[in-house]
Amino acid sequence: MALSVIAILLSLSDQPVTPAPSLVAPVEQTASTGSGAIADRASGTVPQMADATPVVSVLPLVSVPFDTFPVFVAADGTSAPSDIIVTARAEWEAPDPLAGINATAFEATQTVDRALIGPLSMAYKKKVPGPIRDGIHNFLYNLREPVVFVNYVLQHKIGKAVETVGRFVVNTTIGAIGLFDIARRKPFRLPRRSNGFANTLGFYGVPNGAFLYLPLVGPTTVRDLFGGAVDRLILPITLGQGVTDPKFAIPAGVLGALDHRAEFDETYKAIDTAPGDRYGNARDFYLQRRQAEIDRLHGRGKAGAGGMTEAPSGTIRLRGRGSDPTVELPVTPSAIPAATPSATTTTPPAR
């Protein structure tokens, strides 16, 4: 049986091999071997080499113009552009995968702010005397000095950490538990600075993560939300469990919210009336301020600019995304001054 199979294979090897029909138009081919080159126009026959050994022809290569490739068509029937444009994301930008939900939360928050929070904060600013408001402001921010200190240590900024301890000691003692910012005045000249664990993460290169707009919390990112939670754990450790008691925490939270809203009233109005998408402007303003705060930890940016806890003055420069231009938003001072003489004895430093 095996001999019969071998005999059949040998008889087939003597038959000419007919190539498969070419699927493309015939083109001139040149084959080169060690004994020379044989040129043949593909005509459906098998090219024979000098020793008459049959050769199986291969599919000839053809040159296809680039414009004959298929063009993708958009849903509206128009051809998609052939240019591929790659734009780098700015360092301050954060992805916004929940833009629809965030925008809805933003509009709901704006509605509550116009109906309740805004009027209450303006009434607080109008009815409560300036020195009392300034004392509440100083007291609340003096409570955060231990958080600022811990994070300066984590960032290996020992000089600023020592200054923060000095501020806390001076204001807690001479400044009557922080009601007066004595540390800012002569002879101490210790500026107030803002800092937190979210800044520490950003300092070491942790990205923003997704942008979030949360009811009651406002604008934040995944990184900032986590960092804020860590800061809240530091407070009872350094100041005692009394700061978490609802009898203290609720009134302090309400006063802090009213104080912050009143101080940033002009800023909110400037962003609200700016051209373009209100939600997008509010989001980018927050992200750019946060990046500026982290940049200053690296010695970049404007050294005298305030942190997130200090309202901007003058003109807000809101940088655009990608190729969008920078938008300048003038901040109109309120008719009711928020500052007190104690806050203007020196140039306001970063908080």
PDB file of C-alpha atoms in Angstrom, residues 44-292:
ATOM      1  CA  GLY A  44      -1.158  32.404 -16.468  1.00  0.00           C
ATOM      2  CA  THR A  45       1.705  30.014 -17.257  1.00  0.00           C
ATOM      3  CA  VAL A  46       4.314  28.758 -14.833  1.00  0.00           C
ATOM      4  CA  PRO A  47       7.682  30.477 -15.215  1.00  0.00           C
ATOM      5  CA  GLN A  48      10.437  27.887 -15.796  1.00  0.00           C
ATOM      6  CA  MET A  49      13.917  28.252 -14.385  1.00  0.00           C
ATOM      7  CA  ALA A  50      17.066  27.208 -16.258  1.00  0.00           C
ATOM      8  CA  ASP A  51      16.900  23.622 -14.920  1.00  0.00           C
ATOM      9  CA  ALA A  52      13.232  23.311 -15.963  1.00  0.00           C
ATOM     10  CA  THR A  53      12.169  22.907 -12.288  1.00  0.00           C
ATOM     11  CA  PRO A  54       8.531  24.060 -11.917  1.00  0.00           C
ATOM     12  CA  VAL A  55       8.050  27.224  -9.790  1.00  0.00           C
ATOM     13  CA  VAL A  56       4.784  28.223  -8.143  1.00  0.00           C
ATOM     14  CA  SER A  57       4.092  31.892  -8.905  1.00  0.00           C
ATOM     15  CA  VAL A  58       3.224  34.267  -6.069  1.00  0.00           C
ATOM     16  CA  LEU A  59       0.651  37.045  -5.981  1.00  0.00           C
ATOM     17  CA  PRO A  60       2.309  40.062  -7.608  1.00  0.00           C
ATOM     18  CA  LEU A  61       2.737  43.244  -5.575  1.00  0.00           C
ATOM     19  CA  VAL A  62       0.809  46.226  -6.895  1.00  0.00           C
ATOM     20  CA  SER A  63       1.007  49.920  -6.003  1.00  0.00           C
ATOM     21  CA  VAL A  64      -2.300  51.295  -4.769  1.00  0.00           C
ATOM     22  CA  PRO A  65      -2.756  55.086  -4.529  1.00  0.00           C
ATOM     23  CA  PHE A  66      -3.425  56.303  -0.952  1.00  0.00           C
ATOM     24  CA  ASP A  67      -6.624  58.077  -1.961  1.00  0.00           C
ATOM     25  CA  THR A  68      -8.253  54.777  -2.964  1.00  0.00           C
ATOM     26  CA  PHE A  69      -8.467  53.652   0.684  1.00  0.00           C
ATOM     27  CA  PRO A  70     -11.966  53.830   2.205  1.00  0.00           C
ATOM     28  CA  VAL A  71     -12.940  57.070   3.943  1.00  0.00           C
ATOM     29  CA  PHE A  72     -14.838  56.904   7.200  1.00  0.00           C
ATOM     30  CA  VAL A  73     -18.117  58.765   7.088  1.00  0.00           C
ATOM     31  CA  ALA A  74     -19.631  60.519  10.079  1.00  0.00           C
ATOM     32  CA  ALA A  75     -23.175  59.930  11.246  1.00  0.00           C
ATOM     33  CA  ASP A  76     -24.384  63.092   9.512  1.00  0.00           C
ATOM     34  CA  GLY A  77     -23.117  61.868   6.141  1.00  0.00           C
ATOM     35  CA  THR A  78     -20.064  64.122   5.987  1.00  0.00           C
ATOM     36  CA  SER A  79     -16.584  62.768   5.510  1.00  0.00           C
ATOM     37  CA  ALA A  80     -14.410  62.735   8.590  1.00  0.00           C
ATOM     38  CA  PRO A  81     -11.311  64.948   8.338  1.00  0.00           C
ATOM     39  CA  SER A  82      -8.173  63.177   7.253  1.00  0.00           C
ATOM     40  CA  ASP A  83      -5.968  65.102   9.722  1.00  0.00           C
ATOM     41  CA  ILE A  84      -5.400  63.590  13.167  1.00  0.00           C
ATOM     42  CA  ILE A  85      -4.960  66.306  15.780  1.00  0.00           C
ATOM     43  CA  VAL A  86      -3.487  65.354  19.162  1.00  0.00           C
ATOM     44  CA  THR A  87      -3.730  67.941  21.919  1.00  0.00           C
ATOM     45  CA  ALA A  88      -1.977  67.572  25.265  1.00  0.00           C
ATOM     46  CA  ARG A  89      -4.017  67.976  28.431  1.00  0.00           C
ATOM     47  CA  ALA A  90      -2.893  70.831  30.634  1.00  0.00           C
ATOM     48  CA  GLU A  91      -1.552  69.878  34.036  1.00  0.00           C
ATOM     49  CA  TRP A  92      -4.487  71.492  35.826  1.00  0.00           C
ATOM     50  CA  GLU A  93      -7.157  69.669  33.844  1.00  0.00           C
ATOM     51  CA  ALA A  94      -9.041  66.668  35.184  1.00  0.00           C
ATOM     52  CA  PRO A  95     -11.225  64.186  33.325  1.00  0.00           C
ATOM     53  CA  ASP A  96     -14.957  64.727  33.717  1.00  0.00           C
ATOM     54  CA  PRO A  97     -16.588  61.358  32.933  1.00  0.00           C
ATOM     55  CA  LEU A  98     -19.690  62.282  34.964  1.00  0.00           C
ATOM     56  CA  ALA A  99     -20.160  65.666  33.299  1.00  0.00           C
ATOM     57  CA  GLY A 100     -23.929  65.232  32.903  1.00  0.00           C
ATOM     58  CA  ILE A 101     -24.475  64.282  36.548  1.00  0.00           C
ATOM     59  CA  ASN A 102     -22.019  66.940  37.739  1.00  0.00           C
ATOM     60  CA  ALA A 103     -23.747  69.643  35.692  1.00  0.00           C
ATOM     61  CA  THR A 104     -27.129  68.635  37.148  1.00  0.00           C
ATOM     62  CA  ALA A 105     -25.705  68.774  40.689  1.00  0.00           C
ATOM     63  CA  PHE A 106     -24.161  72.161  39.874  1.00  0.00           C
ATOM     64  CA  GLU A 107     -27.470  73.620  38.670  1.00  0.00           C
ATOM     65  CA  ALA A 108     -29.308  72.231  41.705  1.00  0.00           C
ATOM     66  CA  THR A 109     -26.682  73.732  44.010  1.00  0.00           C
ATOM     67  CA  GLN A 110     -26.937  77.066  42.203  1.00  0.00           C
ATOM     68  CA  THR A 111     -30.710  77.051  42.686  1.00  0.00           C
ATOM     69  CA  VAL A 112     -30.342  76.462  46.431  1.00  0.00           C
ATOM     70  CA  ASP A 113     -27.592  79.083  46.601  1.00  0.00           C
ATOM     71  CA  ARG A 114     -29.719  81.752  44.908  1.00  0.00           C
ATOM     72  CA  ALA A 115     -32.729  80.963  47.069  1.00  0.00           C
ATOM     73  CA  LEU A 116     -31.107  80.361  50.462  1.00  0.00           C
ATOM     74  CA  ILE A 117     -27.322  80.258  50.924  1.00  0.00           C
ATOM     75  CA  GLY A 118     -26.527  83.451  49.022  1.00  0.00           C
ATOM     76  CA  PRO A 119     -29.120  85.646  50.772  1.00  0.00           C
ATOM     77  CA  LEU A 120     -28.182  84.218  54.184  1.00  0.00           C
ATOM     78  CA  SER A 121     -24.490  84.857  53.614  1.00  0.00           C
ATOM     79  CA  MET A 122     -25.186  88.431  52.499  1.00  0.00           C
ATOM     80  CA  ALA A 123     -27.368  88.985  55.552  1.00  0.00           C
ATOM     81  CA  TYR A 124     -24.562  87.582  57.709  1.00  0.00           C
ATOM     82  CA  LYS A 125     -22.093  89.940  56.023  1.00  0.00           C
ATOM     83  CA  LYS A 126     -24.401  92.935  56.417  1.00  0.00           C
ATOM     84  CA  LYS A 127     -25.725  92.398  59.924  1.00  0.00           C
ATOM     85  CA  VAL A 128     -22.698  90.980  61.742  1.00  0.00           C
ATOM     86  CA  PRO A 129     -20.065  93.666  62.476  1.00  0.00           C
ATOM     87  CA  GLY A 130     -16.777  93.341  60.621  1.00  0.00           C
ATOM     88  CA  PRO A 131     -14.575  92.730  63.697  1.00  0.00           C
ATOM     89  CA  ILE A 132     -16.825  89.853  64.813  1.00  0.00           C
ATOM     90  CA  ARG A 133     -16.855  88.283  61.362  1.00  0.00           C
ATOM     91  CA  ASP A 134     -13.098  88.650  61.173  1.00  0.00           C
ATOM     92  CA  GLY A 135     -12.727  87.015  64.589  1.00  0.00           C
ATOM     93  CA  ILE A 136     -14.877  84.040  63.520  1.00  0.00           C
ATOM     94  CA  HIS A 137     -12.858  83.742  60.337  1.00  0.00           C
ATOM     95  CA  ASN A 138      -9.552  83.779  62.224  1.00  0.00           C
ATOM     96  CA  PHE A 139     -10.792  81.297  64.829  1.00  0.00           C
ATOM     97  CA  LEU A 140     -11.968  78.759  62.244  1.00  0.00           C
ATOM     98  CA  TYR A 141      -8.734  78.906  60.263  1.00  0.00           C
ATOM     99  CA  ASN A 142      -6.626  78.742  63.378  1.00  0.00           C
ATOM    100  CA  LEU A 143      -8.173  75.325  64.015  1.00  0.00           C
ATOM    101  CA  ARG A 144      -6.700  74.105  60.731  1.00  0.00           C
ATOM    102  CA  GLU A 145      -3.120  75.061  61.563  1.00  0.00           C
ATOM    103  CA  PRO A 146      -2.262  71.542  62.899  1.00  0.00           C
ATOM    104  CA  VAL A 147      -3.346  70.097  59.517  1.00  0.00           C
ATOM    105  CA  VAL A 148      -1.177  72.640  57.728  1.00  0.00           C
ATOM    106  CA  PHE A 149       1.776  71.768  59.970  1.00  0.00           C
ATOM    107  CA  VAL A 150       1.497  67.995  59.448  1.00  0.00           C
ATOM    108  CA  ASN A 151       1.398  68.346  55.677  1.00  0.00           C
ATOM    109  CA  TYR A 152       4.367  70.697  55.531  1.00  0.00           C
ATOM    110  CA  VAL A 153       6.297  68.040  57.434  1.00  0.00           C
ATOM    111  CA  LEU A 154       5.168  65.402  54.923  1.00  0.00           C
ATOM    112  CA  GLN A 155       6.354  67.707  52.131  1.00  0.00           C
ATOM    113  CA  HIS A 156       9.743  68.143  53.844  1.00  0.00           C
ATOM    114  CA  LYS A 157       9.188  71.915  54.168  1.00  0.00           C
ATOM    115  CA  ILE A 158      10.439  72.166  57.725  1.00  0.00           C
ATOM    116  CA  GLY A 159      10.812  75.955  57.706  1.00  0.00           C
ATOM    117  CA  LYS A 160       7.150  76.504  56.829  1.00  0.00           C
ATOM    118  CA  ALA A 161       6.166  73.801  59.323  1.00  0.00           C
ATOM    119  CA  VAL A 162       7.990  75.676  62.109  1.00  0.00           C
ATOM    120  CA  GLU A 163       6.330  78.946  61.065  1.00  0.00           C
ATOM    121  CA  THR A 164       2.934  77.234  61.201  1.00  0.00           C
ATOM    122  CA  VAL A 165       3.604  76.035  64.755  1.00  0.00           C
ATOM    123  CA  GLY A 166       4.629  79.577  65.677  1.00  0.00           C
ATOM    124  CA  ARG A 167       1.405  80.978  64.208  1.00  0.00           C
ATOM    125  CA  PHE A 168      -0.724  78.493  66.081  1.00  0.00           C
ATOM    126  CA  VAL A 169       0.996  79.116  69.422  1.00  0.00           C
ATOM    127  CA  VAL A 170       0.925  82.926  69.114  1.00  0.00           C
ATOM    128  CA  ASN A 171      -2.682  83.146  67.934  1.00  0.00           C
ATOM    129  CA  THR A 172      -3.980  80.560  70.393  1.00  0.00           C
ATOM    130  CA  THR A 173      -2.378  82.366  73.350  1.00  0.00           C
ATOM    131  CA  ILE A 174      -1.915  86.070  72.644  1.00  0.00           C
ATOM    132  CA  GLY A 175      -4.630  86.030  69.987  1.00  0.00           C
ATOM    133  CA  ALA A 176      -7.322  84.691  72.356  1.00  0.00           C
ATOM    134  CA  ILE A 177      -7.792  81.144  70.945  1.00  0.00           C
ATOM    135  CA  GLY A 178      -7.301  82.465  67.449  1.00  0.00           C
ATOM    136  CA  LEU A 179      -9.877  85.264  67.362  1.00  0.00           C
ATOM    137  CA  PHE A 180      -7.091  87.721  66.487  1.00  0.00           C
ATOM    138  CA  ASP A 181      -4.427  87.017  63.889  1.00  0.00           C
ATOM    139  CA  ILE A 182      -1.613  88.479  65.955  1.00  0.00           C
ATOM    140  CA  ALA A 183       0.970  86.254  64.259  1.00  0.00           C
ATOM    141  CA  ARG A 184       0.530  88.142  61.003  1.00  0.00           C
ATOM    142  CA  ARG A 185       1.464  91.455  62.557  1.00  0.00           C
ATOM    143  CA  LYS A 186       4.795  92.840  63.703  1.00  0.00           C
ATOM    144  CA  PRO A 187       7.087  91.610  65.111  1.00  0.00           C
ATOM    145  CA  PHE A 188       6.102  88.040  64.119  1.00  0.00           C
ATOM    146  CA  ARG A 189       5.197  88.479  60.428  1.00  0.00           C
ATOM    147  CA  LEU A 190       4.076  84.868  60.112  1.00  0.00           C
ATOM    148  CA  PRO A 191       1.741  84.557  57.110  1.00  0.00           C
ATOM    149  CA  ARG A 192      -1.290  82.312  57.005  1.00  0.00           C
ATOM    150  CA  ARG A 193      -1.002  79.506  54.473  1.00  0.00           C
ATOM    151  CA  SER A 194      -3.414  76.828  53.362  1.00  0.00           C
ATOM    152  CA  ASN A 195      -2.277  73.236  53.084  1.00  0.00           C
ATOM    153  CA  GLY A 196      -3.747  69.768  53.315  1.00  0.00           C
ATOM    154  CA  PHE A 197      -3.224  66.138  52.480  1.00  0.00           C
ATOM    155  CA  ALA A 198      -4.666  66.648  48.984  1.00  0.00           C
ATOM    156  CA  ASN A 199      -1.834  69.122  48.404  1.00  0.00           C
ATOM    157  CA  THR A 200       0.663  66.556  49.661  1.00  0.00           C
ATOM    158  CA  LEU A 201      -0.648  64.010  47.164  1.00  0.00           C
ATOM    159  CA  GLY A 202      -0.440  66.566  44.367  1.00  0.00           C
ATOM    160  CA  PHE A 203       3.045  67.593  45.497  1.00  0.00           C
ATOM    161  CA  TYR A 204       4.237  64.025  44.978  1.00  0.00           C
ATOM    162  CA  GLY A 205       2.623  63.773  41.563  1.00  0.00           C
ATOM    163  CA  VAL A 206      -0.701  62.068  42.289  1.00  0.00           C
ATOM    164  CA  PRO A 207      -3.097  63.260  39.546  1.00  0.00           C
ATOM    165  CA  ASN A 208      -6.479  64.854  40.145  1.00  0.00           C
ATOM    166  CA  GLY A 209      -8.543  61.863  39.159  1.00  0.00           C
ATOM    167  CA  ALA A 210     -12.099  62.417  37.996  1.00  0.00           C
ATOM    168  CA  PHE A 211     -13.726  65.778  38.654  1.00  0.00           C
ATOM    169  CA  LEU A 212     -16.801  65.665  40.892  1.00  0.00           C
ATOM    170  CA  TYR A 213     -19.425  68.232  41.805  1.00  0.00           C
ATOM    171  CA  LEU A 214     -21.135  67.046  44.973  1.00  0.00           C
ATOM    172  CA  PRO A 215     -24.135  68.575  46.772  1.00  0.00           C
ATOM    173  CA  LEU A 216     -23.107  70.370  49.983  1.00  0.00           C
ATOM    174  CA  VAL A 217     -19.435  69.676  49.167  1.00  0.00           C
ATOM    175  CA  GLY A 218     -19.205  71.546  45.882  1.00  0.00           C
ATOM    176  CA  PRO A 219     -16.394  71.103  43.333  1.00  0.00           C
ATOM    177  CA  THR A 220     -13.730  68.516  44.112  1.00  0.00           C
ATOM    178  CA  THR A 221     -11.760  65.658  42.606  1.00  0.00           C
ATOM    179  CA  VAL A 222     -11.138  62.080  43.680  1.00  0.00           C
ATOM    180  CA  ARG A 223      -7.721  63.114  45.008  1.00  0.00           C
ATOM    181  CA  ASP A 224      -9.070  66.152  46.878  1.00  0.00           C
ATOM    182  CA  LEU A 225     -11.996  64.211  48.321  1.00  0.00           C
ATOM    183  CA  PHE A 226      -9.655  61.586  49.756  1.00  0.00           C
ATOM    184  CA  GLY A 227      -7.217  64.217  51.005  1.00  0.00           C
ATOM    185  CA  GLY A 228      -9.989  66.117  52.776  1.00  0.00           C
ATOM    186  CA  ALA A 229     -11.103  62.951  54.548  1.00  0.00           C
ATOM    187  CA  VAL A 230      -7.564  62.431  55.866  1.00  0.00           C
ATOM    188  CA  ASP A 231      -7.451  66.049  57.082  1.00  0.00           C
ATOM    189  CA  ARG A 232     -10.645  65.500  59.065  1.00  0.00           C
ATOM    190  CA  LEU A 233      -8.996  62.549  60.781  1.00  0.00           C
ATOM    191  CA  ILE A 234      -6.028  64.701  61.809  1.00  0.00           C
ATOM    192  CA  LEU A 235      -8.134  67.361  63.567  1.00  0.00           C
ATOM    193  CA  PRO A 236      -9.473  65.238  66.473  1.00  0.00           C
ATOM    194  CA  ILE A 237      -6.039  63.674  66.938  1.00  0.00           C
ATOM    195  CA  THR A 238      -4.340  67.054  67.342  1.00  0.00           C
ATOM    196  CA  LEU A 239      -7.159  69.118  68.899  1.00  0.00           C
ATOM    197  CA  GLY A 240      -9.155  66.484  70.774  1.00  0.00           C
ATOM    198  CA  GLN A 241     -12.501  64.839  70.194  1.00  0.00           C
ATOM    199  CA  GLY A 242     -14.339  68.046  71.058  1.00  0.00           C
ATOM    200  CA  VAL A 243     -14.011  69.332  67.494  1.00  0.00           C
ATOM    201  CA  THR A 244     -16.138  66.408  66.274  1.00  0.00           C
ATOM    202  CA  ASP A 245     -18.888  66.923  68.868  1.00  0.00           C
ATOM    203  CA  PRO A 246     -22.060  67.973  66.997  1.00  0.00           C
ATOM    204  CA  LYS A 247     -22.602  70.780  69.504  1.00  0.00           C
ATOM    205  CA  PHE A 248     -19.406  72.347  68.204  1.00  0.00           C
ATOM    206  CA  ALA A 249     -19.075  70.898  64.710  1.00  0.00           C
ATOM    207  CA  ILE A 250     -22.521  71.953  63.398  1.00  0.00           C
ATOM    208  CA  PRO A 251     -22.368  75.647  64.423  1.00  0.00           C
ATOM    209  CA  ALA A 252     -18.740  75.843  63.276  1.00  0.00           C
ATOM    210  CA  GLY A 253     -19.678  74.279  59.940  1.00  0.00           C
ATOM    211  CA  VAL A 254     -22.576  76.680  59.395  1.00  0.00           C
ATOM    212  CA  LEU A 255     -20.512  79.749  60.300  1.00  0.00           C
ATOM    213  CA  GLY A 256     -17.679  78.535  58.106  1.00  0.00           C
ATOM    214  CA  ALA A 257     -20.006  78.065  55.133  1.00  0.00           C
ATOM    215  CA  LEU A 258     -21.548  81.530  55.545  1.00  0.00           C
ATOM    216  CA  ASP A 259     -18.128  83.130  56.013  1.00  0.00           C
ATOM    217  CA  HIS A 260     -16.730  81.414  52.915  1.00  0.00           C
ATOM    218  CA  ARG A 261     -19.779  82.231  50.776  1.00  0.00           C
ATOM    219  CA  ALA A 262     -19.723  85.881  51.818  1.00  0.00           C
ATOM    220  CA  GLU A 263     -16.001  86.219  51.115  1.00  0.00           C
ATOM    221  CA  PHE A 264     -16.303  84.640  47.660  1.00  0.00           C
ATOM    222  CA  ASP A 265     -19.506  86.440  46.627  1.00  0.00           C
ATOM    223  CA  GLU A 266     -17.798  88.685  44.052  1.00  0.00           C
ATOM    224  CA  THR A 267     -15.883  85.729  42.655  1.00  0.00           C
ATOM    225  CA  TYR A 268     -19.062  83.688  42.195  1.00  0.00           C
ATOM    226  CA  LYS A 269     -20.769  86.588  40.445  1.00  0.00           C
ATOM    227  CA  ALA A 270     -17.826  87.051  38.055  1.00  0.00           C
ATOM    228  CA  ILE A 271     -17.802  83.354  37.114  1.00  0.00           C
ATOM    229  CA  ASP A 272     -21.599  83.193  36.864  1.00  0.00           C
ATOM    230  CA  THR A 273     -21.740  86.072  34.363  1.00  0.00           C
ATOM    231  CA  ALA A 274     -18.694  84.968  32.345  1.00  0.00           C
ATOM    232  CA  PRO A 275     -19.199  83.957  28.692  1.00  0.00           C
ATOM    233  CA  GLY A 276     -19.528  80.273  27.950  1.00  0.00           C
ATOM    234  CA  ASP A 277     -20.771  77.352  29.997  1.00  0.00           C
ATOM    235  CA  ARG A 278     -21.322  78.264  33.643  1.00  0.00           C
ATOM    236  CA  TYR A 279     -20.635  74.768  34.873  1.00  0.00           C
ATOM    237  CA  GLY A 280     -17.462  74.507  32.786  1.00  0.00           C
ATOM    238  CA  ASN A 281     -16.234  77.868  34.049  1.00  0.00           C
ATOM    239  CA  ALA A 282     -16.852  76.923  37.693  1.00  0.00           C
ATOM    240  CA  ARG A 283     -15.113  73.565  37.196  1.00  0.00           C
ATOM    241  CA  ASP A 284     -12.052  75.040  35.482  1.00  0.00           C
ATOM    242  CA  PHE A 285     -11.771  77.859  38.016  1.00  0.00           C
ATOM    243  CA  TYR A 286     -11.600  75.316  40.827  1.00  0.00           C
ATOM    244  CA  LEU A 287      -9.080  73.096  39.039  1.00  0.00           C
ATOM    245  CA  GLN A 288      -6.809  76.008  38.106  1.00  0.00           C
ATOM    246  CA  ARG A 289      -6.820  77.371  41.644  1.00  0.00           C
ATOM    247  CA  ARG A 290      -5.943  73.943  42.997  1.00  0.00           C
ATOM    248  CA  GLN A 291      -3.094  73.521  40.531  1.00  0.00           C
ATOM    249  CA  ALA A 292      -1.774  76.989  41.366  1.00  0.00           C
TER     250      ALA A 292
END
